Coordinates of N, CA and C and ligand atoms in Angstrom, one line a residue:
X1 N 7.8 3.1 -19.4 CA 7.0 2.9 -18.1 C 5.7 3.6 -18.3
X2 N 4.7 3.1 -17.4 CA 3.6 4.3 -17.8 C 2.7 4.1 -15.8
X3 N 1.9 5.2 -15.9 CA 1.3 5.6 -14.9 C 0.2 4.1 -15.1
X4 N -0.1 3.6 -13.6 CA -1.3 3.1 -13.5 C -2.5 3.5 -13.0
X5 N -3.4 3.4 -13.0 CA -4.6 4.0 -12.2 C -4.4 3.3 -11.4
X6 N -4.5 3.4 -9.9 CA -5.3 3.4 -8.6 C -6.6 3.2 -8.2
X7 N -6.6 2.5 -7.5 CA -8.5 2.1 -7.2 C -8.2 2.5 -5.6
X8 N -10.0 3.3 -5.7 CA -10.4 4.0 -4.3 C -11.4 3.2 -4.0
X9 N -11.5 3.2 -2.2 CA -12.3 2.8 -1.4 C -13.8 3.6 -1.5
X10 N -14.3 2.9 -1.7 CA -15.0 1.4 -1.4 C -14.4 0.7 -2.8
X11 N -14.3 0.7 -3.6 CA -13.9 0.1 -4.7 C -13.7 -1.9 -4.4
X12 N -14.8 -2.4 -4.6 CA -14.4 -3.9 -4.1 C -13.4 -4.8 -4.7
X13 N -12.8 -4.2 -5.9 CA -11.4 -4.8 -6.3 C -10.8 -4.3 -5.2
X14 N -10.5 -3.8 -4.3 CA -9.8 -3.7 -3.0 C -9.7 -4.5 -2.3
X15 N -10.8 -5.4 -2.6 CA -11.0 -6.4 -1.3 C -10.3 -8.0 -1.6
X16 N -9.7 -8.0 -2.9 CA -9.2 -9.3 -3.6 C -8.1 -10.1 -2.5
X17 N -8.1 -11.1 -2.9 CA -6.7 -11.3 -1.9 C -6.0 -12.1 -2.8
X18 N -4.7 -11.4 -3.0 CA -3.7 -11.6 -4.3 C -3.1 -13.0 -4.0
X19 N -2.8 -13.6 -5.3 CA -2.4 -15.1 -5.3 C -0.8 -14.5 -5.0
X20 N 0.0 -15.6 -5.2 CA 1.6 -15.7 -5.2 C 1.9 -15.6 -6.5
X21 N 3.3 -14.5 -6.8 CA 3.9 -14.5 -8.4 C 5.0 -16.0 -8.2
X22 N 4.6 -16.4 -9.4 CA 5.5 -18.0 -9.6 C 6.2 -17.3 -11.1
X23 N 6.2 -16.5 -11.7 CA 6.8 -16.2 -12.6 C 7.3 -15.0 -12.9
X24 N 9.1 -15.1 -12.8 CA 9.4 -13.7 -12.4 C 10.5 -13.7 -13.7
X25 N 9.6 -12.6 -14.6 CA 9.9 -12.2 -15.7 C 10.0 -10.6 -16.4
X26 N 10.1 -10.4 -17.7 CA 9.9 -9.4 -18.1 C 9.1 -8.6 -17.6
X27 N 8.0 -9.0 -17.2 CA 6.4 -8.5 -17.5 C 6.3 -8.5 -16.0
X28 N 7.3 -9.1 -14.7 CA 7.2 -8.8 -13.2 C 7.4 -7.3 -13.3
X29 N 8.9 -7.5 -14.4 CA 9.9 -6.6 -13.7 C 9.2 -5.2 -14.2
X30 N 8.7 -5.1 -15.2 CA 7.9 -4.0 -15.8 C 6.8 -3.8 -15.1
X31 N 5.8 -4.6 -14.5 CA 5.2 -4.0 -13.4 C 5.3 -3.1 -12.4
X32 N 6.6 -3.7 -12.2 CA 7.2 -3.4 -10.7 C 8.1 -1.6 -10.9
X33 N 7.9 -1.5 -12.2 CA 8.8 -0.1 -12.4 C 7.7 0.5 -12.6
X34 N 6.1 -0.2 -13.0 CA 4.9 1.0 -12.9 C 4.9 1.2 -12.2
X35 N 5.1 0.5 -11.0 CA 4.3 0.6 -9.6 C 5.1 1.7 -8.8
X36 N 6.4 1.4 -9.5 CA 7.7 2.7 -8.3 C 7.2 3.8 -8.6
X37 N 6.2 3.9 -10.4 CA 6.8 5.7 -11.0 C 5.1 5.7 -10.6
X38 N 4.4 5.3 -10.6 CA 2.7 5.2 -10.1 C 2.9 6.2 -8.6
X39 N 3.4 5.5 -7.9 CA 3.3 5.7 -6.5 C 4.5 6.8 -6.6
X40 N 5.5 7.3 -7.1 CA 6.4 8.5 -7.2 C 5.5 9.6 -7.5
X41 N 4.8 9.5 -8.6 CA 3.8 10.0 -8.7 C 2.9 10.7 -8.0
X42 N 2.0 9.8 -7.1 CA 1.2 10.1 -6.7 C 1.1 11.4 -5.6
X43 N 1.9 11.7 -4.8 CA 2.9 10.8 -4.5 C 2.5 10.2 -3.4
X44 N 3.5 8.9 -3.2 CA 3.2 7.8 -1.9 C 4.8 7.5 -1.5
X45 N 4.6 6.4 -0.3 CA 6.1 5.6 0.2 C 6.0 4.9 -0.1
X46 N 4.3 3.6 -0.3 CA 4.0 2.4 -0.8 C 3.2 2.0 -1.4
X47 N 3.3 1.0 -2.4 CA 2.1 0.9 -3.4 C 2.0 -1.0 -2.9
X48 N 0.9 -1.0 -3.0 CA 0.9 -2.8 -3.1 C 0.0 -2.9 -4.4
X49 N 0.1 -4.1 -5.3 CA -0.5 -4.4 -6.4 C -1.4 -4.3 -6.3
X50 N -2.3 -4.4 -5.4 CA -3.9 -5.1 -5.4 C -4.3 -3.4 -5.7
X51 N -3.3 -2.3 -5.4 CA -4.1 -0.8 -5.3 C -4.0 -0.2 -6.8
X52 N -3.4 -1.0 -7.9 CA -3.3 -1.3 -9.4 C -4.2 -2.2 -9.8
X53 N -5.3 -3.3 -9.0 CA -5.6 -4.1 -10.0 C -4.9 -4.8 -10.5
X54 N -3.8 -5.3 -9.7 CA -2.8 -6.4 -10.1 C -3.0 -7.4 -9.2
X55 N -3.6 -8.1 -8.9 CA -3.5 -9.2 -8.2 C -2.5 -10.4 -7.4
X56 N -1.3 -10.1 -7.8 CA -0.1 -10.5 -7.0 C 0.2 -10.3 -5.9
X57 N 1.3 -11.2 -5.1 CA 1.8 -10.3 -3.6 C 2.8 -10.0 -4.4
X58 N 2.6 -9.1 -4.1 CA 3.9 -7.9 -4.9 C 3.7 -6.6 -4.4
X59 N 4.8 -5.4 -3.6 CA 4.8 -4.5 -2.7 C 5.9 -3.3 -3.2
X60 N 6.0 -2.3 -3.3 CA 6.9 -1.6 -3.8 C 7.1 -0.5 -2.5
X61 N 7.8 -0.4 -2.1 CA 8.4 0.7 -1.2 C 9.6 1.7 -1.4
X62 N 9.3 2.5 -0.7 CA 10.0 3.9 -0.9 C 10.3 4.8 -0.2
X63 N 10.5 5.0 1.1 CA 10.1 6.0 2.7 C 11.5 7.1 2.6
X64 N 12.1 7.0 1.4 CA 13.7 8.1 1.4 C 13.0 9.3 0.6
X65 N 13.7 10.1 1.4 CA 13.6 11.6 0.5 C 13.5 11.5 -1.0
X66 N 15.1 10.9 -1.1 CA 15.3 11.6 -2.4 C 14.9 10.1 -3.4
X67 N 14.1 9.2 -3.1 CA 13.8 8.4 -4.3 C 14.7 7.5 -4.7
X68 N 15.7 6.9 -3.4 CA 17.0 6.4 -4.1 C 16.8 4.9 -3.1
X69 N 15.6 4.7 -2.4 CA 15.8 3.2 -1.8 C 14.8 2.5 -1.7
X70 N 14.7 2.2 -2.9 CA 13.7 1.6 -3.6 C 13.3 -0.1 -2.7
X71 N 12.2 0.1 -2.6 CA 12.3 -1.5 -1.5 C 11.3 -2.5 -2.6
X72 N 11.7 -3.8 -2.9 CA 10.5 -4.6 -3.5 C 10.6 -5.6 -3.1
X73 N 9.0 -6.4 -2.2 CA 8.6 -7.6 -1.5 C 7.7 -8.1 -2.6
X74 N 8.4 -9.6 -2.7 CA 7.6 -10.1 -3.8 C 7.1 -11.5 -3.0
X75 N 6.3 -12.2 -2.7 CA 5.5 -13.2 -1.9 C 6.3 -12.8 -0.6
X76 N 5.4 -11.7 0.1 CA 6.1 -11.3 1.6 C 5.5 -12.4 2.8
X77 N 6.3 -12.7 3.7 CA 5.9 -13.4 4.9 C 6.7 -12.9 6.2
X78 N 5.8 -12.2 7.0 CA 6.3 -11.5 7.9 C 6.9 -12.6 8.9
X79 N 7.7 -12.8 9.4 CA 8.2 -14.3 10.1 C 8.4 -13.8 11.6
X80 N 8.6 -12.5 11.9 CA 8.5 -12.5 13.5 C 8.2 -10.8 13.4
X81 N 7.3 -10.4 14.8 CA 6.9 -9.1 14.6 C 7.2 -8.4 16.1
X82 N 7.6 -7.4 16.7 CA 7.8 -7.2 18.2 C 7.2 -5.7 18.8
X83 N 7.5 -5.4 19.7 CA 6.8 -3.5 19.9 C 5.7 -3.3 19.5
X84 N 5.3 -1.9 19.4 CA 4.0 -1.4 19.2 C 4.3 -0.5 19.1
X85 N 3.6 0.6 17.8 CA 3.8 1.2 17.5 C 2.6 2.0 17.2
X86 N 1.8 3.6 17.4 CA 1.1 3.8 16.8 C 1.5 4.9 16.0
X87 N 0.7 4.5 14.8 CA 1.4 5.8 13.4 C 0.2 6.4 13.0
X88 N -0.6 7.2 12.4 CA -0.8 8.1 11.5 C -0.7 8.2 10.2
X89 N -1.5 7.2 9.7 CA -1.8 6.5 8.5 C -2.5 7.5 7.8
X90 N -1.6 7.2 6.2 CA -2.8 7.6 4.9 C -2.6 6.4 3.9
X91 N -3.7 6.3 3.1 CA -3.2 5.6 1.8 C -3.8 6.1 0.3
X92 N -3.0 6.0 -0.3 CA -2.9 6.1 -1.7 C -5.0 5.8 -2.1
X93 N -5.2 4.7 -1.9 CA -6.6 4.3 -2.0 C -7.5 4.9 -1.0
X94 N -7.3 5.9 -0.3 CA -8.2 6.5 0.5 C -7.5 7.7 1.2
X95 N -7.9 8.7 0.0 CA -6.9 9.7 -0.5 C -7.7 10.8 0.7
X96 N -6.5 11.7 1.0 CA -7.1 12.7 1.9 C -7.4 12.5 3.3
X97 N -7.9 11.0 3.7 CA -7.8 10.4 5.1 C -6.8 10.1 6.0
X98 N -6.1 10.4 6.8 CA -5.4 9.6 8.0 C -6.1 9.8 9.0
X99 N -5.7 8.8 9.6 CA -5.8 7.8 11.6 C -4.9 7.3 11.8
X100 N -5.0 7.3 13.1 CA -4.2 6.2 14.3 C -4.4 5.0 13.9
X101 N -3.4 4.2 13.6 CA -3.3 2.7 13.6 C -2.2 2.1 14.5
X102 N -2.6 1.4 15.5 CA -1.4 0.0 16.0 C -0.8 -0.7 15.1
X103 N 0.3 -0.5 14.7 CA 1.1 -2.1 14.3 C 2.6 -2.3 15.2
X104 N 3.0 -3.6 14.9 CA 4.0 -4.2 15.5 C 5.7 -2.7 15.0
X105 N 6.3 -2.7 15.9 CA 7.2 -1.5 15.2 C 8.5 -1.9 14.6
X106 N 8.5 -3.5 14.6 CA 9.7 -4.1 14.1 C 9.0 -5.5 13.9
X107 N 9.7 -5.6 12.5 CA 9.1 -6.6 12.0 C 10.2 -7.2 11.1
X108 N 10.1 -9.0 10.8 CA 11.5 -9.3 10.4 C 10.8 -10.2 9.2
X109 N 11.1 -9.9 7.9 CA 10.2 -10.6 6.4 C 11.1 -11.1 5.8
X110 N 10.5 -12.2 5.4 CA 10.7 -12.7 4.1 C 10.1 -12.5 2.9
X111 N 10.9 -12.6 2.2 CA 10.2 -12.2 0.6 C 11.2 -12.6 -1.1
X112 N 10.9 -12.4 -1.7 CA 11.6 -12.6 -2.7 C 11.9 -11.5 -3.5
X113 N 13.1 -11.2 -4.1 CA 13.1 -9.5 -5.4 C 12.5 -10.2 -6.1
X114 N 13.1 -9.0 -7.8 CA 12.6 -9.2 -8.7 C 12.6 -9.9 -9.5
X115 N 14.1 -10.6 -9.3 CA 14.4 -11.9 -10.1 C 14.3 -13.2 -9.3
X116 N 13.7 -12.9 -7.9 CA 13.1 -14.6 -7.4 C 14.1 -15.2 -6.3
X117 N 15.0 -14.0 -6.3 CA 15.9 -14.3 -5.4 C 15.2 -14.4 -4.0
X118 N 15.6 -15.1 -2.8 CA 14.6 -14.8 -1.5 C 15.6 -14.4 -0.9
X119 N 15.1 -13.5 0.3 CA 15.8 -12.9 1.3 C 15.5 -12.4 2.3
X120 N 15.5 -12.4 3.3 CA 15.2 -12.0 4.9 C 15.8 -10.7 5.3
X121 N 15.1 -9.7 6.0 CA 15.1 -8.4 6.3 C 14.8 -8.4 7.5
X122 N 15.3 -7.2 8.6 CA 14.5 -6.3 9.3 C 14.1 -5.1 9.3
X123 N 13.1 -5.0 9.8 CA 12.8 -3.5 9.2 C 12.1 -2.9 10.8
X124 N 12.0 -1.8 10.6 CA 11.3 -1.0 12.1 C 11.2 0.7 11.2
X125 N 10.4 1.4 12.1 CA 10.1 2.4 11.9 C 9.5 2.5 10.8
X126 N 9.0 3.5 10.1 CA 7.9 3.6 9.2 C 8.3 2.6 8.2
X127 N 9.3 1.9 8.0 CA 9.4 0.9 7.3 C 8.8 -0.2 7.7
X128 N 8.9 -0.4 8.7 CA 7.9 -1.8 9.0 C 6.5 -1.0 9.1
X129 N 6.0 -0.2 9.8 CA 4.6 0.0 10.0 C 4.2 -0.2 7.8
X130 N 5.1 0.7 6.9 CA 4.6 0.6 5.7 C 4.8 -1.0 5.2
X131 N 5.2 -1.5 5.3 CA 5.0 -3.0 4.7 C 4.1 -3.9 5.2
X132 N 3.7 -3.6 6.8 CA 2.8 -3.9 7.6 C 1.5 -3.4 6.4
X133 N 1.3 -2.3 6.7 CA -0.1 -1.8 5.5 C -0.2 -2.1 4.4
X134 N 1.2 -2.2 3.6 CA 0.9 -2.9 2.4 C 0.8 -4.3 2.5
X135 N 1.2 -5.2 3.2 CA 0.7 -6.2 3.4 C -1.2 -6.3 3.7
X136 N -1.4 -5.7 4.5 CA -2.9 -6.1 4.6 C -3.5 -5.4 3.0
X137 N -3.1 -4.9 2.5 CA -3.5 -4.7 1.3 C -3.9 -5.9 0.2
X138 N -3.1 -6.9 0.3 CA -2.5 -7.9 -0.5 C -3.9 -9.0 0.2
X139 N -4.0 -8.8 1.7 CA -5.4 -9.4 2.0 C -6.8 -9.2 1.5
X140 N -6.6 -7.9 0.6 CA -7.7 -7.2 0.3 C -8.2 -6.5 1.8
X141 N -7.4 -5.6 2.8 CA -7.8 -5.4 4.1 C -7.0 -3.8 4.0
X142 N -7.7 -3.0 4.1 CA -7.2 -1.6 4.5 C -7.4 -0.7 5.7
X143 N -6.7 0.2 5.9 CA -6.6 1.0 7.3 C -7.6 1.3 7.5
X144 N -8.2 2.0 7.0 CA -10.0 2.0 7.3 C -10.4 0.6 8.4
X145 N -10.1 0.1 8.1 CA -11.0 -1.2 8.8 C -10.6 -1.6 10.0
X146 N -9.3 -0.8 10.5 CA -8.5 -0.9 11.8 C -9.8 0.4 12.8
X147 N -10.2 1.2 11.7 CA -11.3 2.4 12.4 C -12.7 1.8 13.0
X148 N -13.5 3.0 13.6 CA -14.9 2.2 13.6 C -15.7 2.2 12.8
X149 N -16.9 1.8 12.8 CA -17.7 1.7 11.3 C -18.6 3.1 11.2
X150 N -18.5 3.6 12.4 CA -19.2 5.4 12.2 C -17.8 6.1 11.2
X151 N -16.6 5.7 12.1 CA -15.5 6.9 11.2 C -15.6 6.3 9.9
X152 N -15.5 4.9 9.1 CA -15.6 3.9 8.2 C -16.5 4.8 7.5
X153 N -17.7 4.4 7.6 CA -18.6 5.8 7.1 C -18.9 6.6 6.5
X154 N -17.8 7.8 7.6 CA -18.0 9.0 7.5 C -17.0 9.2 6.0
X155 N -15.7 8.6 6.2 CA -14.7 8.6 5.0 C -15.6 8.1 4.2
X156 N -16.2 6.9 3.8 CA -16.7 6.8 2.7 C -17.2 7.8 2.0
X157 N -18.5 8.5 2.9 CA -19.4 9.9 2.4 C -18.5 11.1 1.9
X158 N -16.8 11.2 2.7 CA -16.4 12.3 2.6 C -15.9 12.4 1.2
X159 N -14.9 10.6 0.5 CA -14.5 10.3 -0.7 C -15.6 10.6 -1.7
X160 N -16.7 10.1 -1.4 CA -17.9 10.2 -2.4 C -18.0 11.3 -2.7
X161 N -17.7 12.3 -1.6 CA -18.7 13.6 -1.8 C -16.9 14.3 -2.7
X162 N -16.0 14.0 -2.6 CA -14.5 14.3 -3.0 C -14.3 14.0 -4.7
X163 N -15.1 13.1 -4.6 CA -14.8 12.4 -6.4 C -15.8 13.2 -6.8
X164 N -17.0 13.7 -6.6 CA -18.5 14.6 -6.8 C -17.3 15.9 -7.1
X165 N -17.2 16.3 -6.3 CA -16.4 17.8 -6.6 C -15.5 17.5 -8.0
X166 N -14.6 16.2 -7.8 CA -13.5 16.5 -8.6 C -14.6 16.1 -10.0
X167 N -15.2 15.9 -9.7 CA -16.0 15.2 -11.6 C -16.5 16.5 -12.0
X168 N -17.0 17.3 -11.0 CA -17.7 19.1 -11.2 C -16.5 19.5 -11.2
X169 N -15.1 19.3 -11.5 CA -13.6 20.0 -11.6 C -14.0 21.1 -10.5
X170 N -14.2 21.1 -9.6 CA -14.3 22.1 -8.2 C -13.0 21.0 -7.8
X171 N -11.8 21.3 -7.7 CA -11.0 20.5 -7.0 C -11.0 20.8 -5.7
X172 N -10.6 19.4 -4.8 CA -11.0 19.2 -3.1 C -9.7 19.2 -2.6
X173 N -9.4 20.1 -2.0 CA -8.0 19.9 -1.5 C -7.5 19.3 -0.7
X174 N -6.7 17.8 -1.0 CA -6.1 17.3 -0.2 C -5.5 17.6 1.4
X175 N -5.4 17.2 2.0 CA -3.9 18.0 3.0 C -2.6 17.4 2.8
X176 N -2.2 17.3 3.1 CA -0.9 17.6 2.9 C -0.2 16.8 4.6
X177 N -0.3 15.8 4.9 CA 0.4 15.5 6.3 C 1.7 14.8 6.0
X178 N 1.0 13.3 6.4 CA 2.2 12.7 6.5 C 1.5 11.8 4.8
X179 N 3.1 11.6 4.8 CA 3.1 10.3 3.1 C 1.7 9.3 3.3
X180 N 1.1 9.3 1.8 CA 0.0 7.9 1.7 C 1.0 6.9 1.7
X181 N 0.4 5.8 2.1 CA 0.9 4.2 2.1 C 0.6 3.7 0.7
Ligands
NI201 NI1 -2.5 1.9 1.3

């Protein structure tokens, strides 16, 4: 297995919007184990491809303590969505920032594993709000863009001025809240 790099905002490979995997093979399934130990790593709950420079709908989830419920949406299609929910978003690609975002708090998907099998789910609580976000990922559309274009902005300047420090190894201290997406 090996670590992937992650792409940060502004980064406009962010903004891709991933085709559908039609071939689910060796080289899915070996993706899809970067992506669990990438985002274990990092650490996160969710990684979507597009935050690897993989261009697939392809989604990896994780929201358990101990690392043991491993979730994978492979061409997701959310099929009905209900409630409202607002959460307190981070993500993996826009490290060190959360906000308030609205999403639907139960949400019912389709998707396929890793061997192409399809299957239908419900999900709610931080499990749907996280597949919700990794989904807009897959649009090339991130939580940032749910903000306004002052806060939009201000994150940009603050990541800029965050990678500035870390390249002068003056490390920027994260916080520490809730899990990146
Ligand atoms: Ni994210």
């Amino acid at each position: 297995m090996a670590l992937l790099t992650i792409l940060e905002y502004p980064d406009p490979r962010l903004r891709t919007r991933a085709e559908p995997v039609t071939v689910f093979d060796e080289a899915l399934g070996r993706q899809i184990d970067d992506m669990f130990e990438t985002m274990y790593a990092a650490p996160g709950i969710g990684l979507a491809a597009t935050q690897v420079d993989y261009h697939r709908r392809l989604i990896v989830i994780d929201v358990s303590e101990d690392k043991a419920q491993k979730h994978v949406f492979v061409n997701p299609e959310i099929l009905a969505r209900s409630g409202s929910a607002v959460t307190e978003e981070g993500c993996l690609s826009v490290p060190g920032i959360f906000d308030e975002v609205q999403r639907a708090s139960q949400v019912r998907v389709r998707a396929r594993d890793r061997h192409g099998i399809e299957f239908e789910q419900d999900l709610e609580g931080i499990l749907a709000v996280c597949l919700q976000h990794e989904m807009d990922h897959l649009e090339g559309k991130l939580f940032v863009d749910y903000l306004s274009d002052l806060k939009r902005e201000r994150i940009r300047k603050k990541l800029d001025k965050d990678r500035k420090a870390r390249a002068a190894s003056t490390p920027a201290p994260l916080p520490a809240r809730v899990p990146a997406l």
